[in-house]
PDB file of C-alpha atoms and ligand atoms in Angstrom:
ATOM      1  CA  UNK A  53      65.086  87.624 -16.509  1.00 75.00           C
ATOM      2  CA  UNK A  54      65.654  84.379 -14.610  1.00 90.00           C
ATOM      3  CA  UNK A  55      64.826  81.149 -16.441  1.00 93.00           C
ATOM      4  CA  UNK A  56      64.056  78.254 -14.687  1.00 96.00           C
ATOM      5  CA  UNK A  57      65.715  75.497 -16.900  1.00 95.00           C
ATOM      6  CA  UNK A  58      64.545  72.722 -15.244  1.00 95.00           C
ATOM      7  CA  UNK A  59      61.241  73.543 -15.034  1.00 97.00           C
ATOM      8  CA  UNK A  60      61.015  74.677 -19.245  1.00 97.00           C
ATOM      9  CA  UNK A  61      62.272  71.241 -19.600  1.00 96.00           C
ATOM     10  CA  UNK A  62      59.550  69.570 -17.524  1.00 97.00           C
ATOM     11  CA  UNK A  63      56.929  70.976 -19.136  1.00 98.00           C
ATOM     12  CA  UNK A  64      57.487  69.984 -22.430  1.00 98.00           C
ATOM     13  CA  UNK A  65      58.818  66.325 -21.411  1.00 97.00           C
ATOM     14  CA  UNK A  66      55.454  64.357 -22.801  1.00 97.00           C
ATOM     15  CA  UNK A  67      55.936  66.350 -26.330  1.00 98.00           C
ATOM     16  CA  UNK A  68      59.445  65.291 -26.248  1.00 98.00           C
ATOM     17  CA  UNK A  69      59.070  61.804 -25.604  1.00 98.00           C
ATOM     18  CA  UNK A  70      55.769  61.781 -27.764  1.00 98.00           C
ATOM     19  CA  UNK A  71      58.442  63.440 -31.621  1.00 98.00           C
ATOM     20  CA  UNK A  72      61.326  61.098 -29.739  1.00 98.00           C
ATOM     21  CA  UNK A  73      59.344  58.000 -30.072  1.00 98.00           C
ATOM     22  CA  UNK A  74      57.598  59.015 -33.721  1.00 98.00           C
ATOM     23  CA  UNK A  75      61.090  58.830 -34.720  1.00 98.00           C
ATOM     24  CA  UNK A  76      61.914  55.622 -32.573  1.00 98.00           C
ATOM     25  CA  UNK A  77      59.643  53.770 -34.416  1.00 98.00           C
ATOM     26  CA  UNK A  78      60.879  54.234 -37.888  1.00 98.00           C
ATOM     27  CA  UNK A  79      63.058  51.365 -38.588  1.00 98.00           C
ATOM     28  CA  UNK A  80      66.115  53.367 -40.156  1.00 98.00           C
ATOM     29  CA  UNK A  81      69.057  51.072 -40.198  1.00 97.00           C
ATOM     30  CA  UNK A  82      70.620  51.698 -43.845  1.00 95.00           C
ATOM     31  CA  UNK A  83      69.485  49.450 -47.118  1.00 95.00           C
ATOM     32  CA  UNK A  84      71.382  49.400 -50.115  1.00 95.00           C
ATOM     33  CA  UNK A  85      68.937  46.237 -51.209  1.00 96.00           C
ATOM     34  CA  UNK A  86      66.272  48.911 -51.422  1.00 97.00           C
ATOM     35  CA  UNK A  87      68.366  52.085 -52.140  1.00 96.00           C
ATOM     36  CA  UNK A  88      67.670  54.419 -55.246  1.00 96.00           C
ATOM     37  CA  UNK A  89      68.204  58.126 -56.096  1.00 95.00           C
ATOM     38  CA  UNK A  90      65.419  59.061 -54.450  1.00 96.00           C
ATOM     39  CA  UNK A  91      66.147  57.294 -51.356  1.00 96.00           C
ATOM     40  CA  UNK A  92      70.288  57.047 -51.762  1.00 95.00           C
ATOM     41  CA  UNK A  93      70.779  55.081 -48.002  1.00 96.00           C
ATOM     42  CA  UNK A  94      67.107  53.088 -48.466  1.00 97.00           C
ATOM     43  CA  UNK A  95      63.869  54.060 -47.366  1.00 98.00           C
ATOM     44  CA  UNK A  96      64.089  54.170 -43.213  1.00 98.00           C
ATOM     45  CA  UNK A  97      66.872  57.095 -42.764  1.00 98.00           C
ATOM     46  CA  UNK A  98      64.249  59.350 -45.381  1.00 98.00           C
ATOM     47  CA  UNK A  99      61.422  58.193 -43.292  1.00 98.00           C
ATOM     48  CA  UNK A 100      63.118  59.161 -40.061  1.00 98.00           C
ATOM     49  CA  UNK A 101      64.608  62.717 -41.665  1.00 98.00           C
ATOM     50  CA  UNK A 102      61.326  63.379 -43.205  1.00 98.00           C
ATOM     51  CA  UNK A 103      59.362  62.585 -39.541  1.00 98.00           C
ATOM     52  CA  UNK A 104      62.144  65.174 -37.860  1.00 98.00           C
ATOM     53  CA  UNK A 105      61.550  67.793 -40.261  1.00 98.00           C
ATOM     54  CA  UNK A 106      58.235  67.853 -40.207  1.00 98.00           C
ATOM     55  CA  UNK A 107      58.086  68.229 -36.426  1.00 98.00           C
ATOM     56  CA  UNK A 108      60.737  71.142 -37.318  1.00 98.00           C
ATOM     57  CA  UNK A 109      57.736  72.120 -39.872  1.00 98.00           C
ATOM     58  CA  UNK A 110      54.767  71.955 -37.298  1.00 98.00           C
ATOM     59  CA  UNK A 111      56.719  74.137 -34.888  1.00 98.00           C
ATOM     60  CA  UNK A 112      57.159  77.027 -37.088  1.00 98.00           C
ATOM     61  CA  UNK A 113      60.954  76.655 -37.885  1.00 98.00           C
ATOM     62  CA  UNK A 114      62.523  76.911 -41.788  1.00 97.00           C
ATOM     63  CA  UNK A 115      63.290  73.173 -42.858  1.00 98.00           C
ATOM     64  CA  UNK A 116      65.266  72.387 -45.292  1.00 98.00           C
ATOM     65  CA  UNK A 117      65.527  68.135 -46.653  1.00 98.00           C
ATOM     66  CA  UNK A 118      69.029  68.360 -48.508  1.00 98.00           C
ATOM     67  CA  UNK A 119      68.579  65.684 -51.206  1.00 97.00           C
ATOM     68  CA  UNK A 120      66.410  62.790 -48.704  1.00 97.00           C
ATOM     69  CA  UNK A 121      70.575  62.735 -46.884  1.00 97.00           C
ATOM     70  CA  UNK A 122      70.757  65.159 -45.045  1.00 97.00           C
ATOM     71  CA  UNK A 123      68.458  68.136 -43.433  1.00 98.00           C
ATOM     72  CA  UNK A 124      68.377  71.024 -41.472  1.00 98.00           C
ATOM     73  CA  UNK A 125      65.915  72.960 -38.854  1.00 98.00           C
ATOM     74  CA  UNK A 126      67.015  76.910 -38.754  1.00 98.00           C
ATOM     75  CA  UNK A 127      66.438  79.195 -35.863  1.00 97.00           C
ATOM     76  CA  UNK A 128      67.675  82.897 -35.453  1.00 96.00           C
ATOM     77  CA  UNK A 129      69.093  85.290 -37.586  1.00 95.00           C
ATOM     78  CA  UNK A 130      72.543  86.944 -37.891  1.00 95.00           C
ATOM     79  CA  UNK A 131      76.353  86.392 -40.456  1.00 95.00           C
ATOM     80  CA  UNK A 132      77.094  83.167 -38.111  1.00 97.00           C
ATOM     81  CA  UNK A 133      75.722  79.923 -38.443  1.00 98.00           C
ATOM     82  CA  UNK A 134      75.901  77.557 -35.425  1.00 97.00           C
ATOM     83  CA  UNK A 135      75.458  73.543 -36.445  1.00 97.00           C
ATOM     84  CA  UNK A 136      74.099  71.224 -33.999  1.00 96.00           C
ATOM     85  CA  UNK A 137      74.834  67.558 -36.076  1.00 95.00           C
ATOM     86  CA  UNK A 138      72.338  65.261 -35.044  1.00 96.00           C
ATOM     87  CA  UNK A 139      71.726  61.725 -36.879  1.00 97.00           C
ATOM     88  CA  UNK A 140      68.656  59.468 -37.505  1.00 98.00           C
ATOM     89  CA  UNK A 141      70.114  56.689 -39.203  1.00 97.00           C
ATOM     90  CA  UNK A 142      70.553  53.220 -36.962  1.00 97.00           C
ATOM     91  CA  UNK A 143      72.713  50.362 -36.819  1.00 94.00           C
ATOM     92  CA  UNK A 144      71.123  46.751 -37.191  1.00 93.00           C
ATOM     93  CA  UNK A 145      69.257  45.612 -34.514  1.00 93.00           C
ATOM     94  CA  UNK A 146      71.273  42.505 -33.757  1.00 87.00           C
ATOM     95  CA  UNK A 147      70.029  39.987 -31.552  1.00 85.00           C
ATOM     96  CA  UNK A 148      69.193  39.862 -27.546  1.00 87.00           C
ATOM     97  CA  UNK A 149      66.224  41.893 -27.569  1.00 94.00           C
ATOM     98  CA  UNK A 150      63.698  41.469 -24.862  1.00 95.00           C
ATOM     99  CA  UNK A 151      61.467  43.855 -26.533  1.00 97.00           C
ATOM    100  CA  UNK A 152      61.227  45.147 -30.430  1.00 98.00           C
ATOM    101  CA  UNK A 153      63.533  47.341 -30.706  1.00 98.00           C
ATOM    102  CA  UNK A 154      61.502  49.697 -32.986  1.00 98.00           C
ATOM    103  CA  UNK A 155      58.476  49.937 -30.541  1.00 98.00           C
ATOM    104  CA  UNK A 156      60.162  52.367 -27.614  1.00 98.00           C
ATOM    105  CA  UNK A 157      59.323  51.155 -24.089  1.00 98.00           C
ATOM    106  CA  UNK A 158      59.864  53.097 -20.873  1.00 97.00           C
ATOM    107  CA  UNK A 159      61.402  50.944 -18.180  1.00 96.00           C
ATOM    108  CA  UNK A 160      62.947  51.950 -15.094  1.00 96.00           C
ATOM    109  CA  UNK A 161      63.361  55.570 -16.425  1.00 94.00           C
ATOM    110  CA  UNK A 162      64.660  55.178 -19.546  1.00 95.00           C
ATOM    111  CA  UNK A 163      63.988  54.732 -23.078  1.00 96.00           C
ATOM    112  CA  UNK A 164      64.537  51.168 -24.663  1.00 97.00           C
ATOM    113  CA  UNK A 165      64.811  50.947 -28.681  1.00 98.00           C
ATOM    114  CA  UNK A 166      67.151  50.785 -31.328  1.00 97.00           C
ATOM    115  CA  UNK A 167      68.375  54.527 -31.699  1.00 97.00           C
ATOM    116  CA  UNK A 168      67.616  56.087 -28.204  1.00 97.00           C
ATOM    117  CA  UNK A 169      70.965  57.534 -27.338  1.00 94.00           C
ATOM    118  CA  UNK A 170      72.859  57.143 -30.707  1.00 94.00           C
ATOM    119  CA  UNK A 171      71.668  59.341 -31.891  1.00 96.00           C
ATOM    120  CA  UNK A 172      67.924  60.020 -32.114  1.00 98.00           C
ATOM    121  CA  UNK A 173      67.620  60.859 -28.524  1.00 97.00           C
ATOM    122  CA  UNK A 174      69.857  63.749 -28.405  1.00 96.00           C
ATOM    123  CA  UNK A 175      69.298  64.858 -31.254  1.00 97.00           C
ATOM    124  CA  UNK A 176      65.767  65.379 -30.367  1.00 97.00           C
ATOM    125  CA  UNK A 177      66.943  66.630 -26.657  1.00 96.00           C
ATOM    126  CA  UNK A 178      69.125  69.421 -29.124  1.00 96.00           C
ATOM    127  CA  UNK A 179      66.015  70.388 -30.680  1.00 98.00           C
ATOM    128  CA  UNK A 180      64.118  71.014 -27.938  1.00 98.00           C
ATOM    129  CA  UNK A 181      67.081  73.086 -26.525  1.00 96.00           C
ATOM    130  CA  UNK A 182      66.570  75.220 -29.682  1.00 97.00           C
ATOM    131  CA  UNK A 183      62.875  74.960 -29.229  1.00 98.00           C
ATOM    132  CA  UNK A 184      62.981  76.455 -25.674  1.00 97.00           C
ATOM    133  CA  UNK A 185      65.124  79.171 -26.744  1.00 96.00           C
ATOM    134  CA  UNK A 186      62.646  80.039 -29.131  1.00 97.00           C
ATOM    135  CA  UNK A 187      59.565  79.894 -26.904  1.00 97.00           C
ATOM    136  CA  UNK A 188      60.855  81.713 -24.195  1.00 96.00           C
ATOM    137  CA  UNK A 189      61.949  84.586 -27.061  1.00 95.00           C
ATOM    138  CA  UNK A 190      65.730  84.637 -26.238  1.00 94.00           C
ATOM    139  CA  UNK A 191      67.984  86.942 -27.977  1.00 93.00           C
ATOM    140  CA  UNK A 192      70.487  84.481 -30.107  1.00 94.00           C
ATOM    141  CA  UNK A 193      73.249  86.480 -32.048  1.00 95.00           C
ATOM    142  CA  UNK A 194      73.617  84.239 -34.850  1.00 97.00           C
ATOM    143  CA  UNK A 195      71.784  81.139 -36.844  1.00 97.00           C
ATOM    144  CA  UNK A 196      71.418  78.182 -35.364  1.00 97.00           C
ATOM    145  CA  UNK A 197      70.747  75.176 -37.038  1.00 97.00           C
ATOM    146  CA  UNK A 198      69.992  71.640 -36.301  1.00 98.00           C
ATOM    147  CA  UNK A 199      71.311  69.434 -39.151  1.00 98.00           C
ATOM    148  CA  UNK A 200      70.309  65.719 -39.426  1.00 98.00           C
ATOM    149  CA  UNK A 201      72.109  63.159 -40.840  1.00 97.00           C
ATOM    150  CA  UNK A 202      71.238  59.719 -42.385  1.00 97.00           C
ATOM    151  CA  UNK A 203      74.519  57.967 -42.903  1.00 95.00           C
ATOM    152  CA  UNK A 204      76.556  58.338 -40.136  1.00 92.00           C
ATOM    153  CA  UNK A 205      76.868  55.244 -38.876  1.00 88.00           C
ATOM    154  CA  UNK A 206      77.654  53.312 -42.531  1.00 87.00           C
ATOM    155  CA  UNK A 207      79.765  55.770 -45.041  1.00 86.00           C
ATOM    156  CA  UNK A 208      78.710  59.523 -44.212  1.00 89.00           C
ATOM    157  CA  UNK A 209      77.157  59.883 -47.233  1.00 93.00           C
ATOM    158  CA  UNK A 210      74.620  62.223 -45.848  1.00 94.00           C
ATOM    159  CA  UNK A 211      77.355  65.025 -44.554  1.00 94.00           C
ATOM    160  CA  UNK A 212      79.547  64.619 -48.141  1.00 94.00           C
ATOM    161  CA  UNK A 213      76.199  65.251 -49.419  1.00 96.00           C
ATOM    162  CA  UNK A 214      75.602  68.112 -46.926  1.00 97.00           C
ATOM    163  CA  UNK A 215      78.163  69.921 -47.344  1.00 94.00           C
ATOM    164  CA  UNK A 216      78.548  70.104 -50.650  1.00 96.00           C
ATOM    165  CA  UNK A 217      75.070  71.696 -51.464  1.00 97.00           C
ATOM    166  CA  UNK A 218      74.520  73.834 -48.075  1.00 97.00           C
ATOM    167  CA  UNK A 219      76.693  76.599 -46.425  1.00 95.00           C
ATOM    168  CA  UNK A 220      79.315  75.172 -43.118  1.00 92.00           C
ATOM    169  CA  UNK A 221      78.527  76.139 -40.031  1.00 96.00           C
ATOM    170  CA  UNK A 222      81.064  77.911 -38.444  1.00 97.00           C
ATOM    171  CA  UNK A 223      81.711  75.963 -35.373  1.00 95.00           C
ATOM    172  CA  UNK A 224      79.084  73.516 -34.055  1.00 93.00           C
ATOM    173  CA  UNK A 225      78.849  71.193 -31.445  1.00 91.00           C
ATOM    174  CA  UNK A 226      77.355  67.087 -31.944  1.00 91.00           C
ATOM    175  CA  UNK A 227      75.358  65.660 -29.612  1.00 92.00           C
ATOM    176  CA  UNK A 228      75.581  62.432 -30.470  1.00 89.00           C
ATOM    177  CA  UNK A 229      75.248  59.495 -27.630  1.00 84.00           C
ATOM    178  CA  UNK A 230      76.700  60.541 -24.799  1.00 79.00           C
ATOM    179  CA  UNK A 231      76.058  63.489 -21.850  1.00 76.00           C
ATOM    180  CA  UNK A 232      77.428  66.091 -21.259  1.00 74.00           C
ATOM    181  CA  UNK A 233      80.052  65.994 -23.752  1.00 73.00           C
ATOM    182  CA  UNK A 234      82.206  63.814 -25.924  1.00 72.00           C
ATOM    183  CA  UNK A 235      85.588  66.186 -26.956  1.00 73.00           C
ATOM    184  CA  UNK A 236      87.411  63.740 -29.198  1.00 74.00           C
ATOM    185  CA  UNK A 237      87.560  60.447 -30.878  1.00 73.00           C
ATOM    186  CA  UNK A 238      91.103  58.640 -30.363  1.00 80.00           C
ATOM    187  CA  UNK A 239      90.228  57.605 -33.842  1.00 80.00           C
ATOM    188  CA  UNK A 240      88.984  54.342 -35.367  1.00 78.00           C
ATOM    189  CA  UNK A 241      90.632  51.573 -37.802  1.00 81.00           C
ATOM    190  CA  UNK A 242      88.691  49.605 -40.122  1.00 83.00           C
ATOM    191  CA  UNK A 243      91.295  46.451 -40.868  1.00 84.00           C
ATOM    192  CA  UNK A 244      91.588  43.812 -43.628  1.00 86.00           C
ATOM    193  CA  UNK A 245      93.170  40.824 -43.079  1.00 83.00           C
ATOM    194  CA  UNK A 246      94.547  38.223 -45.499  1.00 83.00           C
ATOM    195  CA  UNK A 247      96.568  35.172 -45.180  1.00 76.00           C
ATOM    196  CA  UNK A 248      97.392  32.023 -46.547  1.00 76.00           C
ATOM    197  CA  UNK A 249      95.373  29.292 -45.461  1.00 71.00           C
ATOM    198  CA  UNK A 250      97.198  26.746 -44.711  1.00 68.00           C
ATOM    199  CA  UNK A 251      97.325  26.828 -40.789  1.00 63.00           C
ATOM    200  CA  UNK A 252      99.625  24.483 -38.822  1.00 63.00           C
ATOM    201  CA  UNK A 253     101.102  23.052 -42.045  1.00 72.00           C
ATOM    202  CA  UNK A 254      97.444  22.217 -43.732  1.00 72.00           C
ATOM    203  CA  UNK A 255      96.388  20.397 -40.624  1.00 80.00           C
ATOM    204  CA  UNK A 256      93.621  22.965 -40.511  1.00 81.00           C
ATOM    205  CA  UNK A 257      92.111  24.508 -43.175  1.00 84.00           C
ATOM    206  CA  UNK A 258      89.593  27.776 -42.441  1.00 85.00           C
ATOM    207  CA  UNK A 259      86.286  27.693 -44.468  1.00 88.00           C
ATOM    208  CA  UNK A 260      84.728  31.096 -42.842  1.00 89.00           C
ATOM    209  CA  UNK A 261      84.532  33.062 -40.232  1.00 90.00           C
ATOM    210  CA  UNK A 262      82.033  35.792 -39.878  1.00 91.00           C
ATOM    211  CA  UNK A 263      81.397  38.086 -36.848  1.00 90.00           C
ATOM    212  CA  UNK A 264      79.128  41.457 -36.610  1.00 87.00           C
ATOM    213  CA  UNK A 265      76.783  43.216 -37.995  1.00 86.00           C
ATOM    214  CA  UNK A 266      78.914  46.438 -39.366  1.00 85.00           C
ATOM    215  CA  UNK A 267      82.448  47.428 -38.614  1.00 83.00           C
ATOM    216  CA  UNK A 268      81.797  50.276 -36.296  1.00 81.00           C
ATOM    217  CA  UNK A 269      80.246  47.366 -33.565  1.00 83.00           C
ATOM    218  CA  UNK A 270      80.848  45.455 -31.249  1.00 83.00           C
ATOM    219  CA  UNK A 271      80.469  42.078 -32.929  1.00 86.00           C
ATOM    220  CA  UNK A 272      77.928  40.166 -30.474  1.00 86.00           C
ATOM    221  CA  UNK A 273      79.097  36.872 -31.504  1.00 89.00           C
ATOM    222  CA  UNK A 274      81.063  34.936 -34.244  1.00 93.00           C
ATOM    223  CA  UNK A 275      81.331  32.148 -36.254  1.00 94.00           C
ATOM    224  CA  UNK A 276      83.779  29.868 -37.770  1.00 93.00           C
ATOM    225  CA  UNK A 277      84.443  27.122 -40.070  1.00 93.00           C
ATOM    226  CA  UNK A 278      87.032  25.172 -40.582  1.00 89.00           C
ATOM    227  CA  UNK A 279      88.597  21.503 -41.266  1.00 88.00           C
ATOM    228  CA  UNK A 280      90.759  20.117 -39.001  1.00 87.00           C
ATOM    229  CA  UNK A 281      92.569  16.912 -38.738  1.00 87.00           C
ATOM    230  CA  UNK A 282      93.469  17.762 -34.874  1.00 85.00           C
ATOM    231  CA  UNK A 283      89.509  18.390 -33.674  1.00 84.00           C
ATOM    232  CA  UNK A 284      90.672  16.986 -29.974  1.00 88.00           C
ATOM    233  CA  UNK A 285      93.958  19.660 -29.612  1.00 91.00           C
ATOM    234  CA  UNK A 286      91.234  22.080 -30.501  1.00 90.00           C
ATOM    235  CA  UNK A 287      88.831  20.630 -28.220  1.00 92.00           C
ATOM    236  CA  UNK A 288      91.188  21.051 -25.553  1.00 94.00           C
ATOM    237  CA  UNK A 289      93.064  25.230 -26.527  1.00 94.00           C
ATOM    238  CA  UNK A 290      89.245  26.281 -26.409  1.00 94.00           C
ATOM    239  CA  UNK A 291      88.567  24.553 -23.264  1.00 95.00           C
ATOM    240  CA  UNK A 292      91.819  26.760 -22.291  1.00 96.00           C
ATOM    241  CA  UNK A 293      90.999  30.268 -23.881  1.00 96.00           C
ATOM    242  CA  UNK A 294      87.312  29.554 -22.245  1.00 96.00           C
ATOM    243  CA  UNK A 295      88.466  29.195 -18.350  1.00 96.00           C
ATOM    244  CA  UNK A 296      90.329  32.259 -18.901  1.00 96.00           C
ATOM    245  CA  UNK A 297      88.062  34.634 -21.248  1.00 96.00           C
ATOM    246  CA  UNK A 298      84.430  35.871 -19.955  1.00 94.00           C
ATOM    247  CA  UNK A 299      82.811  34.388 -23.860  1.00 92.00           C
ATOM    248  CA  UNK A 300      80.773  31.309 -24.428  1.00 94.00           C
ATOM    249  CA  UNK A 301      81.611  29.149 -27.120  1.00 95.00           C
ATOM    250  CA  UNK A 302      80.710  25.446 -28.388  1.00 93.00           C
ATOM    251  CA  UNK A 303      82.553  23.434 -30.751  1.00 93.00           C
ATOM    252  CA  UNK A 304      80.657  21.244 -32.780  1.00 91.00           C
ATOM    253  CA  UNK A 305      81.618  18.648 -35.952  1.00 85.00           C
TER     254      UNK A 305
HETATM  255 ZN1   ZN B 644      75.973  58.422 -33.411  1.00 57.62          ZN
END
C-alpha cells in the first residue's frame, strides 16, 4: 500500500492546529507560589497535561496522568516500548510581545505564542504522527507511547517522577523544538558566582544586579546597581563597550 504522507497530514491540519492551540492557551509556565501535592509544578503544566490527555482520551488511545507530572498516550501492542518525550510546561513569557503570548495567532504561516515550538508544537505534531499511524491501521511491532512532561524546562521533576512509577522505554526519540532532528546537547552549565565587593579598591561598591527570567534563557535584559565614586570613568567604558557591542544600555544616577 502506498501512503500519501503529505496528503494524511493535510487533512487533519485544522484538528491539529484546533488540540495545538487548546494547549497554547493554557498558561503553563511553572509556580511554586501556587504549587501543592496535587499540583507539585503549580496549576498551568496539570492544566496543559490534563488538556493533552484528554485529546489522547477523545481519540480512543489508553492515557495514563502519572501523578499531575508526567503522562503518557499508548498506541500498539508488542515486549518493546517506544517513548516519544514531549513537554507542556513553558518558560516565562518575558517581555516584547506584540501579541499575548497565550492567545496563538497565525501570521505569515506560523504559529505565534509562548510554547509553539518548545515544546507544545511538536509534541502535538508527534501525536498526530502516532495518530495517523493509527487511522490508516499500520502494522507497528511494538508500543509506542507519547509521554508528556511538565518540568522540563525548571528541575525535571516530571521525568524523576516518571520514571520512577512507569516502565522505560527502550529507546525513544524527543521532539522537542527543533526539525528534523536535534542529536546531542554539547551540555549546559548553570554557574554561581561570588566575590568580594569591593571593586577598584571600594571606589565602587555593587548593590544588585539581576538579569533573566530562568537560567536556561537568554536573559533579555539586565540590571545593575551600584555606588560609585568614579560615575564619569563609567560614563565614558560604557560609552566604549556600547560602540563596540550590538546592546542598548543607559546609565542613570
Ligand atoms: Zn523543550
Amino acid at each position: 500500500m502506498e501512503i500519501n504522507w503529505t496528503k494524511e497530514v493535510e487533512a487533519r491540519k485544522e484538528a491539529l492546529l484546533e488540540d495545538l492551540f487548546t494547549i497554547l492557551k493554557v498558561d503553563s509556565v511553572r509556580d511554586d507560589a501556587k504549587a501543592t501535592p496535587e499540583m507539585p509544578v503549580g496549576p498551568g503544566p496539570k492544566e496543559a497535561l490534563e488538556a493533552f490527555l484528554q485529546i489522547g482520551e477523545r481519540d480512543g488511545f489508553i492515557t495514563k496522568n502519572v501523578g499531575n507530572l508526567a503522562g503518557h498516550i499508548e498506541y500498539g501492542a508488542g515486549e518493546e516500548l517506544m517513548g516519544v518525550f514531549g513537554h507542556v510546561d513553558v518558560v516565562p513569557t518575558g517581555t516584547g510581545w506584540d501579541t499575548d503570548p497565550f492567545e496563538p495567532v497565525i501570521k505569515d504561516n506560523r504559529v505565534y505564542a509562548r510554547g509553539s515550538s518548545d515544546d507544545k508544537g511538536p509534541s502535538m505534531a508527534a501525536y498526530y504522527a502516532i495518530k495517523i499511524i493509527r487511522d490508516l491501521g499500520l502494522p507497528v511491532s511494538k508500543r509506542v507511547r507519547m509521554i508528556i512532561g511538565t518540568d522540563e524546562e525548571s528541575g525535571w521533576q516530571c521525568m524523576d517522577h516518571y520514571l520512577q512509577h512507569e516502565e522505560l522505554p527502550d529507546f525513544g526519540f524527543s521532539p522537542d523544538a527543533d526539525f528534523p532532528i536535534i542529536n546531542g546537547e554539547k551540555g549546559n552549565q548553570s554557574l554561581y558566582v561570588r566575590f568580594r565587593n569591593d571593586v577598584a579598591g571600594g571606589k565602587n561598591q555593587l548593590i544588585s544586579f539581576d538579569a533573566g527570567l530562568r537560567e536556561n534563557m537568554v536573559p533579555q535584559d539586565a540590571t545593575v546597581i551600584f555606588t560609585s565614586s568614579e560615575a564619569d570613568k563609567i560614563q565614558t567604558a560604557l560609552e566604549a563597550f556600547l560602540a563596540t557591542h550590538p546592546v542598548k544600555a543607559t546609565l542613570s544616577t
